[in-house]
Amino acid sequence: MFIYSLPLFFTHIGLASPLDLLIIFMALFVVLFISSLFGGENPQKQSSDNYLFAAWNGSAPLRWVFWPFFLILNACLYAADTLVKAGLFTVSGWDDVHLMLLLPTVWWTTSVWRCSPNSDLSVWAACARLLTISVFFEYGLKLLIRIDYPRIFFGCEELLLDYGSCF
């Protein structure tokens, strides 16, 4: 996450400095940490045989909801970005990968927010919620790069079949 998008954001786009984003990130963490302190207990502590339903329902432990999808999502995003940077993936293929991952990301975000009271410490609940918000910031950055700055990311001189996507 942010391996290719943040360097482009800071060097070519320049809408904010690293210090500005760090201040926003820390302020958001403080707000999420305070809100997780007053979140209360999760009343739905029933066991379920279905992992996806238990996660959606908020009865699964936070670590079992957060980590598997976080690692898979970041591996997919890194693979798609690396293949595009190497010229082995087209712009429309890159769009397809991000579109396919959008609905599972919404499911994951909802599940993490519902399972946050099931964490051992409020710090972990706040970190998990902050990282889910960061994924949507990453999606916003990639959408900005895709729409307004495609030539700095996609290597449009090498894309013969998908050259129209670079305008």
Short mmCIF file of C-alpha atoms in Angstrom, two decimals:
data_model
loop_
_atom_site.label_atom_id
_atom_site.label_comp_id
_atom_site.label_asym_id
_atom_site.label_seq_id
_atom_site.Cartn_x
_atom_site.Cartn_y
_atom_site.Cartn_z
CA MET A 1 0.00 0.00 0.00
CA PHE A 2 1.31 3.43 -0.98
CA ILE A 3 4.49 1.99 -2.52
CA TYR A 4 3.97 3.65 -5.90
CA SER A 5 1.19 6.16 -5.24
CA LEU A 6 2.65 8.26 -2.41
CA PRO A 7 5.97 8.99 -4.14
CA LEU A 8 4.02 10.13 -7.20
CA PHE A 9 1.71 12.17 -5.00
CA PHE A 10 4.57 14.00 -3.33
CA THR A 11 6.85 14.48 -6.35
CA HIS A 12 4.47 15.12 -9.25
CA ILE A 13 1.08 16.08 -7.83
CA GLY A 14 2.11 17.99 -4.71
CA LEU A 15 -1.31 18.64 -3.18
CA ALA A 16 0.07 18.08 0.31
CA SER A 17 3.44 17.62 1.96
CA PRO A 18 4.47 14.53 3.93
CA LEU A 19 4.17 16.55 7.13
CA ASP A 20 0.59 17.54 6.28
CA LEU A 21 -0.41 13.94 5.69
CA LEU A 22 1.37 12.81 8.86
CA ILE A 23 -0.55 15.38 10.92
CA ILE A 24 -3.85 14.28 9.34
CA PHE A 25 -2.97 10.63 9.88
CA MET A 26 -2.10 11.15 13.56
CA ALA A 27 -5.17 13.31 14.24
CA LEU A 28 -7.37 10.67 12.66
CA PHE A 29 -5.69 8.00 14.76
CA VAL A 30 -6.37 9.97 17.95
CA VAL A 31 -10.03 10.38 16.99
CA LEU A 32 -10.37 6.68 16.21
CA PHE A 33 -8.59 5.70 19.41
CA ILE A 34 -10.89 7.88 21.52
CA SER A 35 -13.94 6.53 19.72
CA SER A 36 -12.78 2.95 20.29
CA LEU A 37 -12.53 3.60 24.02
CA PHE A 38 -16.19 4.50 24.18
CA GLY A 39 -17.35 1.90 21.66
CA GLY A 40 -18.57 -0.49 24.32
CA GLU A 41 -18.66 -4.24 24.14
CA ASN A 42 -19.92 -6.18 21.19
CA PRO A 43 -23.15 -7.94 22.26
CA GLN A 44 -22.92 -10.54 19.49
CA LYS A 45 -20.48 -13.06 20.92
CA GLN A 46 -22.06 -16.14 19.35
CA SER A 47 -19.92 -18.64 17.54
CA SER A 48 -20.53 -19.26 13.90
CA ASP A 49 -19.33 -21.99 11.58
CA ASN A 50 -19.17 -19.63 8.62
CA TYR A 51 -16.12 -17.35 8.77
CA LEU A 52 -17.46 -14.75 6.33
CA PHE A 53 -20.79 -14.48 8.15
CA ALA A 54 -19.13 -14.29 11.56
CA ALA A 55 -16.86 -11.51 10.32
CA TRP A 56 -19.73 -9.61 8.74
CA ASN A 57 -21.83 -10.07 11.87
CA GLY A 58 -19.07 -8.77 14.15
CA SER A 59 -18.61 -11.92 16.18
CA ALA A 60 -15.14 -12.90 14.91
CA PRO A 61 -11.89 -11.79 16.56
CA LEU A 62 -10.46 -8.65 14.96
CA ARG A 63 -7.11 -10.22 14.09
CA TRP A 64 -8.83 -12.99 12.09
CA VAL A 65 -10.83 -10.43 10.14
CA PHE A 66 -8.14 -7.82 9.59
CA TRP A 67 -4.89 -9.62 8.75
CA PRO A 68 -5.83 -12.18 6.07
CA PHE A 69 -7.58 -9.70 3.82
CA PHE A 70 -5.07 -6.92 4.50
CA LEU A 71 -2.20 -9.12 3.32
CA ILE A 72 -4.07 -10.45 0.28
CA LEU A 73 -5.25 -6.96 -0.72
CA ASN A 74 -1.77 -5.47 -0.47
CA ALA A 75 -0.24 -8.36 -2.41
CA CYS A 76 -2.78 -7.89 -5.20
CA LEU A 77 -2.32 -4.12 -5.33
CA TYR A 78 1.46 -4.45 -5.31
CA ALA A 79 1.38 -7.09 -8.06
CA ALA A 80 -0.91 -5.00 -10.25
CA ASP A 81 1.19 -1.86 -9.80
CA THR A 82 4.46 -3.71 -10.40
CA LEU A 83 3.13 -5.33 -13.57
CA VAL A 84 1.94 -1.95 -14.86
CA LYS A 85 5.27 -0.32 -14.08
CA ALA A 86 7.05 -3.15 -15.94
CA GLY A 87 4.76 -2.70 -18.94
CA LEU A 88 3.30 -6.21 -18.65
CA PHE A 89 -0.20 -5.07 -17.70
CA THR A 90 -2.45 -2.67 -19.55
CA VAL A 91 -4.26 0.31 -18.11
CA SER A 92 -7.65 -1.35 -18.50
CA GLY A 93 -6.34 -4.49 -16.77
CA TRP A 94 -5.14 -2.33 -13.90
CA ASP A 95 -8.61 -0.77 -13.73
CA ASP A 96 -10.19 -4.23 -13.68
CA VAL A 97 -8.04 -5.38 -10.76
CA HIS A 98 -8.98 -2.34 -8.70
CA LEU A 99 -12.65 -2.69 -9.58
CA MET A 100 -12.66 -6.38 -8.65
CA LEU A 101 -11.06 -5.60 -5.28
CA LEU A 102 -13.47 -2.76 -4.46
CA LEU A 103 -16.46 -4.82 -3.28
CA PRO A 104 -14.35 -7.14 -1.07
CA THR A 105 -12.70 -4.02 0.35
CA VAL A 106 -16.10 -2.64 1.32
CA TRP A 107 -16.97 -5.99 2.95
CA TRP A 108 -13.63 -6.01 4.76
CA THR A 109 -14.04 -2.44 6.01
CA THR A 110 -17.51 -3.16 7.36
CA SER A 111 -16.30 -6.36 9.03
CA VAL A 112 -13.29 -4.67 10.62
CA TRP A 113 -15.43 -1.87 12.03
CA ARG A 114 -17.96 -4.35 13.40
CA CYS A 115 -15.29 -6.64 14.89
CA SER A 116 -13.22 -3.82 16.42
CA PRO A 117 -14.76 -4.26 19.89
CA ASN A 118 -13.45 -7.85 19.79
CA SER A 119 -9.82 -6.74 19.99
CA ASP A 120 -7.71 -7.05 23.12
CA LEU A 121 -6.63 -3.39 23.17
CA SER A 122 -8.27 -0.23 21.90
CA VAL A 123 -5.02 0.65 20.13
CA TRP A 124 -5.42 -2.33 17.79
CA ALA A 125 -9.01 -1.42 17.03
CA ALA A 126 -7.97 2.14 16.19
CA CYS A 127 -5.04 0.93 14.04
CA ALA A 128 -7.25 -1.49 12.12
CA ARG A 129 -9.86 1.18 11.47
CA LEU A 130 -7.19 3.67 10.43
CA LEU A 131 -5.69 1.23 7.95
CA THR A 132 -9.11 0.54 6.41
CA ILE A 133 -9.55 4.29 5.91
CA SER A 134 -6.04 4.38 4.44
CA VAL A 135 -7.02 1.79 1.85
CA PHE A 136 -9.75 4.12 0.60
CA PHE A 137 -7.23 6.99 0.53
CA GLU A 138 -5.01 4.73 -1.58
CA TYR A 139 -7.94 4.09 -3.91
CA GLY A 140 -8.53 7.84 -4.15
CA LEU A 141 -4.88 8.46 -4.99
CA LYS A 142 -4.93 5.78 -7.65
CA LEU A 143 -8.10 7.22 -9.14
CA LEU A 144 -6.47 10.67 -9.22
CA ILE A 145 -3.38 9.23 -10.90
CA ARG A 146 -5.51 7.26 -13.36
CA ILE A 147 -7.67 10.22 -14.39
CA ASP A 148 -5.36 13.25 -14.17
CA TYR A 149 -1.79 11.88 -14.32
CA PRO A 150 -1.77 8.64 -16.33
CA ARG A 151 1.42 9.42 -18.24
CA ILE A 152 3.61 9.52 -15.14
CA PHE A 153 2.51 6.09 -13.93
CA PHE A 154 1.59 3.91 -16.89
CA GLY A 155 4.44 4.42 -19.34
CA CYS A 156 2.10 5.35 -22.17
CA GLU A 157 4.81 5.31 -24.83
CA GLU A 158 5.02 1.52 -24.50
CA LEU A 159 1.30 0.80 -24.53
CA LEU A 160 0.24 0.40 -28.16
CA LEU A 161 -3.09 -1.33 -27.67
CA ASP A 162 -4.25 0.79 -24.73
CA TYR A 163 -2.76 4.14 -25.73
CA GLY A 164 -6.16 5.85 -25.66
CA SER A 165 -6.35 5.30 -21.91
CA CYS A 166 -3.42 7.66 -21.38
CA PHE A 167 -5.32 10.77 -22.38
#
